[in-house]
């Protein structure tokens, strides 16, 4: 393919001109990799359909079973399971070209639900019973806790009710991040079907349009939050069957929710009993050997993105979840770790850091290929990168020299809020610092803004609500009770979330329960807490209780999202500052034809506060954080509208720790 001399990424951003050669080199590497895969597999699509060839499949004509496994360094493989009494000598595999082993079995040799493993004599002469790499389901023995592969061949395939989901109509992503197992109130692991029946209606009623599911890919340790994956093609059996997961996605689509998978291709669990580590005994195979193949912080294995068989495995995994389970896209975990040899441990202080020898170009090419497969499989699907580095081009098309993702997470924003809450008194908050932290991003590459995700809710950290109100939440959250701490916390909770949504990005993300200020932290069952589920659940009864203030925070979240969706707020051009008043701690800005007026002062009420308006005319208040229905005191009367003076200024009464949102009016009513 002939590329233009100046990549589109450079034309879009002139600051990248000094790195034109490096960007062109990346495009060349992508072209070479694509051509190589096409020669080897026939097309990129066929490369990403490895699940039709590898693992367990039936021949279309004879219905015979064919099992294939890639283990180039292994000395011997044999299939064991319920079907042959776990006899390691009964069903040997034959080695074929490029280290692919296979065996053909009669149509009735295996049946749905049969447990299987593969016995591998490795290059190092080790002998281990392994779970097949491409297995579609694993189950855990309740007594021994050992995992085992399980054959999937249901007599009646799942019948989808919502067969066509209109992604093109989704628009701005309002993402509800969730973990199925801890989504219920009881102290146990909850199921896919419980989530579908009990939690999905809550998400829809709040106004979110996308569900992002964590911990779906099989992982042996529950407390890993799903980030130490062992079987990449298998949904976690602790939440139910594959049919149960399909029921959840189907139900979400029926309610108008797109569903994203939090996919983990940045690393894998190092366990050999459950995962892929040292599968053929060669010391590498799916992963780099030596130090490069071990993640120093996550105690896990790092993929070798330079091997065609690994690329086939991962690209097939990308296509699998979209086709088999009808997911609508992905949140790619750990992208920063993938992109750099230093795994993100170096500061990104200047543009050259994104183009030096620390960048793993094989990982760059893999991510570009993955983006191509996603759009081939499901045009319009979401691709969200968890990248803290700010790599240029992450959300630009591959043909421009970018990575092809649709969005990146604005990971610096929650870090900023934590820092300011921990280190500064309220009266020390700087308007310019807040504004810069929320708006400093690469425009033209959409960001998903958020104040907190699951990361901020884990043990060792605190949710925004708990950081603001802490132990007072245990005793003073009744509507009838008075507490200065709770009043401050609720006010700032609403203000921080609204300003982050309004100015921080082109999309929005919330972790389940944070919309109503869920108290405490997340702590999965472990030895240190007596294997307790007390903190691995969501207490929906808190937001359902009319006596408690949690419902008031949830009401503000609903109103905030309703206004945002009505005005297409995150899809509008960037927010424009009108007044950053350090003395009074007042911030005024405009976006999507809405006027946002924040008074961050905890003590100062300001009568007749004058500030420039974006246009002459009449304005009305459409959202007031001090409204009674949001837990405020309802101190302002909004029956009368506001008019600009002859200098195009507005005058408002600003109450402490409140935000007002206004819209301009024309003769025909409100402007949309």
XYZ file of C-alpha atoms in Angstrom:
672
model
C 0.000 0.000 0.000
C 1.369 3.401 -0.974
C 1.125 5.895 1.875
C 1.124 9.725 1.520
C 4.438 11.412 2.411
C 2.882 13.254 5.358
C 0.694 11.081 7.626
C -2.771 12.367 8.433
C -1.815 12.380 12.100
C 0.839 15.015 11.380
C -1.524 17.052 9.208
C -3.986 17.009 12.118
C -1.361 18.073 14.674
C 1.606 20.123 13.461
C 3.450 19.555 16.746
C 4.047 15.977 15.565
C 5.907 17.098 12.438
C 9.359 16.314 13.950
C 8.192 12.700 14.364
C 6.914 12.179 10.822
C 9.563 9.549 10.143
C 8.649 7.548 13.249
C 4.933 7.697 12.450
C 5.559 6.600 8.874
C 7.714 3.750 10.188
C 4.814 2.574 12.364
C 2.484 2.674 9.367
C 5.019 0.654 7.397
C 5.240 -1.955 10.161
C 1.449 -2.237 10.187
C 1.378 -2.715 6.395
C 4.081 -5.381 6.589
C 2.322 -7.246 9.409
C -1.005 -7.131 7.605
C 0.568 -8.405 4.367
C 2.294 -11.217 6.263
C -0.935 -12.312 7.946
C -2.815 -12.186 4.652
C -0.185 -14.392 3.012
C -0.292 -16.863 5.882
C -4.036 -17.002 6.615
C -5.618 -15.668 3.429
C -7.056 -12.482 4.947
C -7.168 -10.581 8.214
C -10.678 -11.916 8.747
C -9.518 -15.534 8.432
C -6.626 -14.828 10.801
C -9.159 -13.546 13.338
C -11.313 -16.656 12.986
C -8.804 -18.990 14.576
C -11.533 -20.303 16.883
C -13.059 -22.045 13.855
C -9.841 -24.020 13.395
C -8.223 -24.228 16.835
C -9.597 -25.783 19.984
C -12.644 -28.047 19.719
C -14.707 -27.925 16.518
C -16.959 -30.258 14.574
C -16.403 -31.066 10.898
C -19.395 -29.671 8.997
C -19.921 -32.805 6.890
C -19.197 -35.763 9.203
C -19.798 -34.017 12.557
C -16.550 -35.548 13.801
C -14.705 -33.688 16.517
C -11.333 -32.110 15.709
C -9.191 -30.799 18.520
C -6.157 -28.642 17.693
C -3.588 -27.069 20.001
C -0.552 -24.922 19.236
C 2.412 -26.171 21.286
C 5.553 -25.885 19.112
C 8.045 -26.811 21.818
C 6.106 -29.724 23.325
C 7.302 -33.334 22.992
C 3.906 -34.961 23.360
C 0.223 -34.067 23.818
C -2.758 -36.245 24.714
C -6.378 -35.384 25.357
C -7.824 -36.540 28.658
C -11.254 -36.195 30.207
C -14.522 -37.788 31.198
C -14.810 -39.380 27.757
C -11.727 -41.611 28.173
C -11.549 -42.016 31.938
C -8.693 -39.473 32.130
C -6.333 -42.003 30.578
C -3.221 -40.132 29.418
C -2.320 -42.829 26.917
C -5.748 -43.270 25.322
C -6.026 -40.226 23.027
C -2.658 -38.947 21.766
C -2.429 -35.943 19.451
C -0.280 -35.860 16.314
C 2.133 -33.054 15.644
C 1.566 -31.132 12.407
C 3.115 -28.171 10.690
C 4.213 -25.138 12.718
C 3.775 -26.965 15.995
C 0.019 -27.506 15.759
C -1.087 -30.780 17.330
C -4.427 -32.396 16.494
C -6.685 -35.392 16.968
C -9.965 -36.394 15.296
C -12.697 -38.114 17.330
C -16.041 -39.748 16.428
C -19.140 -37.517 16.538
C -20.359 -39.099 19.777
C -16.964 -39.160 21.552
C -17.587 -35.841 23.314
C -20.832 -34.397 24.595
C -21.920 -31.087 26.042
C -20.626 -30.657 29.584
C -17.802 -33.221 29.355
C -14.761 -32.139 31.336
C -11.436 -32.189 29.487
C -7.765 -31.287 29.812
C -4.711 -31.828 27.667
C -1.663 -33.618 29.042
C 1.492 -31.880 27.848
C 5.015 -33.280 27.925
C 6.971 -30.077 27.554
C 10.246 -29.147 25.912
C 11.746 -29.199 29.405
C 10.410 -32.762 29.952
C 7.831 -31.458 32.402
C 4.491 -33.299 32.483
C 1.402 -31.249 33.252
C -2.346 -31.499 32.743
C -3.326 -28.197 31.141
C -6.577 -26.493 30.222
C -6.886 -26.242 26.414
C -5.931 -22.734 25.314
C -8.990 -22.122 23.123
C -11.549 -23.686 25.471
C -14.968 -21.974 25.554
C -15.817 -22.767 29.157
C -14.041 -23.798 32.323
C -15.541 -25.011 35.582
C -14.107 -25.223 39.076
C -14.381 -28.301 41.243
C -16.083 -27.160 44.478
C -14.055 -29.544 46.638
C -10.560 -29.335 45.113
C -10.988 -25.833 43.586
C -9.194 -27.088 40.460
C -10.288 -25.645 37.123
C -11.089 -27.868 34.168
C -12.163 -27.343 30.556
C -15.740 -28.164 29.624
C -17.010 -29.087 26.167
C -19.686 -26.759 24.773
C -22.127 -28.360 22.353
C -25.653 -27.427 23.459
C -28.486 -29.300 21.754
C -30.384 -26.013 21.305
C -28.275 -22.901 20.612
C -29.197 -19.680 22.414
C -31.956 -17.876 20.513
C -31.271 -14.137 20.453
C -34.258 -11.845 20.845
C -32.457 -8.579 20.002
C -30.613 -9.618 16.863
C -29.786 -6.175 15.479
C -28.580 -3.478 17.841
C -28.336 0.012 16.236
C -24.888 1.167 17.301
C -25.061 4.055 14.864
C -27.772 5.633 17.033
C -25.880 5.441 20.335
C -24.052 8.771 20.113
C -22.170 10.001 23.176
C -21.110 7.189 25.511
C -22.530 7.381 29.033
C -20.870 4.315 30.488
C -21.916 2.361 33.561
C -18.937 0.263 34.663
C -20.014 -2.829 36.562
C -18.817 -6.097 38.088
C -21.438 -8.840 37.955
C -20.270 -10.822 40.962
C -20.466 -7.925 43.394
C -23.550 -6.303 41.828
C -26.012 -7.712 44.359
C -26.564 -6.936 48.024
C -26.113 -10.371 49.538
C -22.665 -11.400 50.771
C -21.915 -13.837 47.935
C -21.085 -14.006 44.227
C -24.001 -12.896 42.071
C -24.910 -14.166 38.617
C -25.294 -12.956 35.049
C -29.055 -13.533 35.181
C -29.464 -11.723 38.486
C -27.606 -8.767 37.015
C -29.802 -8.801 33.917
C -33.048 -8.948 35.862
C -32.216 -6.721 38.833
C -29.446 -4.280 37.906
C -30.036 -3.473 34.232
C -33.309 -1.624 34.970
C -31.464 0.574 37.471
C -28.815 1.487 34.902
C -31.405 2.419 32.289
C -33.478 4.465 34.751
C -30.392 6.516 35.656
C -29.902 7.504 32.025
C -26.814 5.525 30.998
C -26.651 4.096 27.485
C -23.649 1.759 27.741
C -22.860 -1.053 30.157
C -19.179 -1.910 30.601
C -18.655 -5.335 32.162
C -15.547 -6.198 34.134
C -14.185 -9.642 34.994
C -16.011 -11.553 32.248
C -13.038 -13.524 30.904
C -12.245 -16.512 33.108
C -9.853 -15.807 35.977
C -8.902 -18.214 38.769
C -8.595 -15.616 41.557
C -11.806 -13.708 42.235
C -9.955 -10.883 43.964
C -7.986 -10.020 40.819
C -11.072 -8.082 39.630
C -10.836 -10.140 36.440
C -7.434 -8.808 35.386
C -5.483 -12.084 35.739
C -7.156 -13.934 32.879
C -6.551 -17.660 32.445
C -8.961 -18.755 29.678
C -9.495 -15.985 27.161
C -12.431 -17.489 25.254
C -14.394 -18.582 28.330
C -16.764 -16.399 30.382
C -16.239 -16.748 34.107
C -18.207 -19.766 35.269
C -18.618 -18.330 38.775
C -21.281 -15.999 37.301
C -23.124 -18.642 35.271
C -23.104 -20.375 31.904
C -22.325 -18.946 28.457
C -26.083 -18.912 27.824
C -26.539 -16.818 30.969
C -24.071 -14.221 29.694
C -25.892 -14.133 26.354
C -29.137 -13.601 28.262
C -27.577 -10.580 29.996
C -26.295 -8.997 26.760
C -29.608 -9.748 25.044
C -31.579 -8.164 27.872
C -29.334 -5.089 27.819
C -29.881 -4.655 24.086
C -33.609 -4.977 24.600
C -33.423 -2.055 27.034
C -31.376 0.068 24.637
C -28.018 -0.486 26.328
C -24.862 -1.226 24.356
C -22.522 -3.620 26.164
C -18.729 -3.355 26.285
C -16.309 -6.021 27.462
C -13.355 -5.027 29.621
C -10.900 -7.096 27.584
C -7.463 -7.991 28.941
C -4.788 -8.461 26.288
C -2.071 -6.600 28.166
C -1.037 -9.595 30.278
C -2.239 -12.953 31.612
C -2.204 -14.934 34.827
C 1.094 -16.697 35.449
C -0.578 -19.814 36.926
C 0.339 -22.873 34.873
C -2.481 -24.989 36.314
C -5.170 -22.686 34.886
C -3.503 -20.444 32.320
C -1.182 -20.310 29.307
C 2.137 -19.728 31.053
C 4.895 -22.018 29.680
C 2.235 -24.108 27.958
C 4.674 -26.125 25.822
C 7.495 -26.158 28.381
C 9.730 -23.914 26.256
C 9.733 -21.045 28.726
C 7.876 -18.682 26.401
C 5.427 -19.531 23.590
C 2.524 -17.120 24.147
C 4.698 -14.823 26.230
C 8.170 -13.371 26.044
C 10.765 -15.423 27.858
C 12.867 -13.946 30.625
C 12.332 -10.557 32.254
C 10.449 -9.092 29.295
C 7.754 -11.710 29.726
C 7.051 -10.873 33.373
C 5.184 -7.796 34.555
C 7.016 -6.526 37.649
C 3.965 -4.878 39.245
C 1.166 -7.250 38.331
C 2.981 -10.578 38.875
C 1.747 -11.782 35.498
C 2.917 -12.781 32.009
C 3.340 -10.378 29.070
C 2.333 -11.476 25.570
C 4.770 -11.735 22.675
C 3.012 -9.551 20.087
C 5.694 -10.392 17.525
C 4.551 -14.008 16.954
C 1.897 -14.659 14.327
C 0.290 -17.412 16.392
C -0.097 -15.038 19.354
C -1.578 -12.385 17.092
C -3.983 -14.991 15.678
C -4.985 -16.012 19.205
C -5.613 -12.449 20.377
C -7.289 -11.176 17.204
C -9.550 -14.232 17.232
C -10.383 -13.400 20.821
C -11.349 -9.885 19.730
C -13.719 -11.248 17.085
C -15.050 -14.042 19.339
C -16.692 -11.854 21.960
C -18.265 -9.604 19.314
C -19.718 -12.479 17.293
C -20.470 -15.158 19.868
C -21.747 -12.901 22.662
C -22.825 -9.820 20.657
C -20.697 -7.370 22.647
C -20.591 -3.877 21.139
C -16.953 -3.081 21.715
C -14.202 -3.066 24.283
C -12.433 -1.227 27.002
C -8.831 -2.359 26.421
C -7.105 -2.795 29.755
C -3.489 -1.846 30.467
C -2.703 -0.194 27.123
C 0.108 1.879 28.655
C 1.794 -1.260 29.900
C 1.558 -2.768 26.418
C 3.015 0.243 24.639
C 6.248 0.785 26.566
C 9.065 -1.456 27.670
C 9.139 0.500 30.941
C 5.427 -0.424 31.458
C 4.496 3.223 32.079
C 6.953 3.859 34.894
C 8.609 6.850 33.197
C 7.037 10.303 33.153
C 5.754 11.550 29.805
C 7.184 15.036 29.906
C 7.600 15.745 26.187
C 6.444 14.421 22.817
C 9.660 12.542 22.140
C 8.755 10.091 24.909
C 6.074 8.643 22.611
C 8.483 7.934 19.760
C 11.736 6.790 21.374
C 13.229 3.322 21.733
C 11.103 2.588 24.812
C 8.002 2.150 22.628
C 7.142 -1.484 21.859
C 6.374 -1.272 18.141
C 5.077 -4.849 18.043
C 2.421 -3.864 20.584
C 1.610 -0.755 18.542
C 1.015 -2.926 15.465
C -1.081 -5.424 17.415
C -3.393 -2.700 18.750
C -3.823 -1.297 15.237
C -4.692 -4.761 13.926
C -7.154 -5.272 16.770
C -8.887 -1.993 15.912
C -9.169 -3.110 12.287
C -10.715 -6.434 13.319
C -13.225 -4.718 15.604
C -14.483 -2.435 12.843
C -14.528 -5.288 10.307
C -16.602 -7.393 12.677
C -18.956 -4.717 13.996
C -18.757 -1.305 12.296
C -19.273 1.482 14.791
C -18.177 -0.608 17.782
C -16.506 1.206 20.661
C -12.773 0.875 21.338
C -11.760 2.581 24.587
C -8.118 2.639 25.619
C -6.976 2.600 29.227
C -3.879 4.656 28.455
C -2.451 7.029 31.021
C 0.451 8.101 28.805
C -1.481 10.234 26.323
C 0.037 8.506 23.287
C -0.717 10.735 20.249
C -2.977 9.164 17.672
C -4.607 6.646 19.995
C -8.039 7.777 18.811
C -7.181 8.577 15.210
C -7.695 6.202 12.243
C -5.011 3.654 11.456
C -4.743 5.070 7.927
C -3.627 8.383 9.458
C -0.918 6.717 11.521
C -3.149 6.371 14.561
C -4.290 3.355 16.553
C -7.942 3.251 15.513
C -9.528 3.505 18.978
C -12.720 5.533 19.365
C -12.032 6.899 22.866
C -9.443 6.955 25.610
C -10.040 7.176 29.347
C -9.183 10.566 30.859
C -7.142 8.887 33.586
C -5.533 12.063 34.895
C -8.834 13.515 36.103
C -9.552 11.109 38.994
C -5.899 11.377 40.026
C -6.288 15.158 40.132
C -9.411 15.032 42.313
C -7.745 12.635 44.735
C -4.689 14.876 44.946
C -6.615 18.086 45.558
C -8.898 16.487 48.153
C -5.958 14.963 50.023
C -3.516 17.843 49.877
C -5.470 21.109 49.854
C -8.015 22.805 52.059
C -11.198 23.909 50.341
C -10.206 27.564 50.484
C -6.934 26.732 48.699
C -8.582 25.301 45.602
C -7.347 27.149 42.519
C -9.800 27.781 39.680
C -7.095 27.839 37.012
C -5.642 24.551 38.223
C -9.045 22.864 38.164
C -9.783 24.227 34.703
C -6.418 23.176 33.280
C -6.660 19.673 34.774
C -10.108 19.112 33.260
C -9.473 20.568 29.806
C -5.843 19.629 29.108
C -6.245 16.864 26.530
C -5.655 16.091 22.862
C -8.684 17.514 21.069
C -9.764 15.506 18.060
C -9.186 12.353 20.116
C -12.305 11.798 22.254
C -11.819 11.310 25.994
C -14.165 9.550 28.387
C -14.228 11.704 31.505
C -14.748 10.322 35.000
C -14.122 11.246 38.629
C -13.705 7.694 39.802
C -13.815 4.164 38.436
C -13.313 0.803 40.137
C -9.658 1.778 40.693
C -10.598 4.481 43.185
C -12.982 2.173 45.068
C -10.513 -0.585 45.950
C -9.003 -1.191 49.366
C -6.143 1.236 49.839
C -8.085 4.031 48.155
C -11.468 5.660 48.716
C -14.486 6.515 46.612
C -15.205 10.196 46.134
C -18.121 10.074 48.583
C -16.150 8.213 51.254
C -13.171 10.522 50.835
C -15.475 13.512 51.348
C -17.618 12.171 54.201
C -15.777 9.138 55.597
C -17.124 7.624 58.835
C -19.831 10.289 59.088
C -21.678 8.342 56.380
C -22.348 5.573 58.913
C -24.268 7.836 61.288
C -25.542 10.994 59.574
C -27.013 10.092 56.180
C -30.641 10.284 57.295
C -32.509 13.192 55.727
C -33.674 14.319 59.155
C -30.148 14.539 60.570
C -27.874 17.550 60.406
C -24.151 17.306 59.672
C -21.733 19.918 58.362
C -19.502 17.119 57.040
C -22.335 15.459 55.119
C -23.584 18.793 53.746
C -20.101 19.650 52.442
C -19.561 16.160 51.074
C -22.844 15.983 49.191
C -22.374 19.461 47.741
C -18.879 18.736 46.466
C -19.872 15.269 45.244
C -22.473 16.850 42.958
C -20.220 19.695 41.837
C -17.178 17.541 41.092
C -19.193 15.058 39.042
C -20.991 17.758 37.065
C -17.903 19.805 36.208
C -16.040 16.653 35.170
C -18.872 15.653 32.848
C -19.326 19.171 31.507
C -15.680 20.066 30.836
C -13.614 16.898 31.103
C -14.245 14.955 27.927
C -16.395 13.679 25.126
C -18.004 10.880 27.113
C -18.751 9.914 30.724
C -18.068 6.903 32.939
C -19.405 5.931 36.348
C -18.649 2.862 38.456
C -21.741 1.132 39.830
C -23.021 2.670 43.017
C -20.912 5.804 42.797
C -23.860 7.664 41.284
C -25.481 7.589 44.729
C -22.296 7.858 46.784
C -21.950 4.191 47.739
C -20.018 4.155 51.031
C -16.914 2.218 51.947
C -14.499 0.421 49.640
C -14.251 -2.783 47.623
C -12.466 -5.683 49.266
C -12.811 -9.127 47.761
C -12.757 -12.275 49.923
C -9.189 -13.064 50.958
C -7.279 -14.529 53.845
C -6.702 -11.091 55.357
C -10.423 -10.419 55.807
C -11.514 -13.929 56.716
C -12.754 -14.600 53.173
C -15.588 -12.163 53.720
C -17.942 -10.796 51.032
C -18.986 -7.864 53.233
C -17.282 -5.305 51.000
C -17.657 -7.158 47.687
C -21.272 -6.191 47.065
C -23.483 -3.171 46.316
C -25.984 -1.979 48.919
C -28.900 -0.927 46.718
C -31.118 -0.749 49.786
C -29.324 2.491 50.683
C -30.487 4.324 47.566
C -33.950 2.742 47.806
C -34.479 3.973 51.376
C -36.580 7.161 51.388
C -35.114 8.130 54.758
C -31.534 8.334 53.494
C -29.738 10.949 51.417
C -28.269 8.500 48.927
C -31.412 8.725 46.792
C -30.877 12.501 46.536
C -27.416 12.040 45.041
C -28.876 9.501 42.617
C -31.567 12.030 41.667
C -28.899 14.615 40.845
C -27.038 12.069 38.737
C -30.229 11.363 36.772
C -30.901 15.054 36.243
C -27.283 15.702 35.254
C -27.323 12.939 32.646
C -30.761 13.909 31.371
C -29.597 17.474 30.739
C -26.373 16.253 29.172
C -28.134 13.854 26.823
C -30.804 16.415 25.928
C -28.179 18.985 24.891
C -25.561 16.512 23.541
C -23.152 18.121 25.987
C -20.030 15.944 25.589
C -20.416 15.961 21.808
C -20.243 19.768 21.726
C -17.037 21.734 21.064
C -14.739 22.133 24.083
C -15.901 24.156 27.058
C -15.114 27.875 26.841
C -14.111 29.729 30.036
C -15.887 33.017 30.724
C -14.703 33.819 34.230
C -12.144 32.142 36.525
C -12.355 34.179 39.714
C -9.638 33.095 42.142
C -10.613 35.592 44.854
C -14.210 34.396 45.113
C -13.523 30.808 43.941
C -16.081 31.178 41.183
C -15.866 29.484 37.801
C -18.085 30.275 34.826
C -17.916 28.535 31.445
C -20.057 27.739 28.435
C -20.525 24.502 26.519
C -23.301 23.127 24.320
C -25.204 26.419 24.647
C -25.344 25.927 28.421
C -23.898 28.286 30.998
C -22.242 26.678 34.047
C -21.699 28.797 37.172
C -19.773 27.161 40.042
C -19.200 28.747 43.445
C -16.606 26.530 45.140
C -16.367 28.683 48.270
C -17.648 26.966 51.369
C -18.551 30.165 53.172
C -19.080 32.968 50.686
C -22.558 33.745 49.326
C -22.358 36.464 46.704
C -25.229 38.811 45.926
C -25.483 40.234 42.402
C -22.417 38.433 41.069
C -21.655 39.941 37.654
C -19.963 37.989 34.878
C -19.839 38.074 31.072
C -22.478 36.051 29.233
C -21.814 34.376 25.883
C -24.720 36.277 24.278
C -27.320 38.935 24.969
C -30.754 37.983 26.096
C -32.795 35.990 28.552
C -31.545 32.979 30.519
C -33.280 30.472 32.738
C -31.913 28.028 35.319
C -32.252 24.401 34.205
C -30.252 22.742 37.002
C -29.545 23.844 40.566
C -27.465 21.607 42.827
C -29.098 23.276 45.865
C -32.579 22.083 44.868
C -34.406 20.176 47.589
C -34.806 17.100 45.387
C -31.009 16.873 45.196
C -30.404 17.165 48.941
C -29.999 20.942 48.954
C -31.960 23.580 50.806
C -33.870 25.032 47.864
C -32.849 28.557 48.739
C -33.282 30.131 45.293
C -36.511 30.891 43.479
C -36.188 30.086 39.780
C -39.633 31.212 38.666
C -38.086 34.390 37.270
C -35.538 34.311 34.471
C -32.348 36.340 34.170
C -31.480 39.037 31.610
C -28.158 40.429 30.463
C -27.385 44.131 30.978
C -26.230 46.506 28.259
C -22.675 45.191 28.648
C -23.788 41.588 28.007
C -23.356 40.585 31.650
C -25.511 38.454 33.894
C -26.079 38.985 37.582
C -26.766 35.997 39.844
C -27.018 35.248 43.539
C -24.385 32.580 44.140
C -24.753 30.380 47.200
C -21.744 28.603 48.763
C -20.764 25.228 47.251
C -23.415 25.253 44.572
C -23.618 25.132 40.806
C -26.237 26.675 38.565
C -26.733 25.677 34.938
C -28.563 28.123 32.687
C -29.748 28.038 29.091
C -30.470 31.020 26.848
C -34.022 31.600 25.663
C -35.306 32.927 22.383
C -38.803 34.097 21.560
C -39.781 30.582 20.616
C -38.491 29.169 23.880
C -35.244 27.441 24.713
C -32.498 27.116 22.131
C -31.409 23.567 21.334
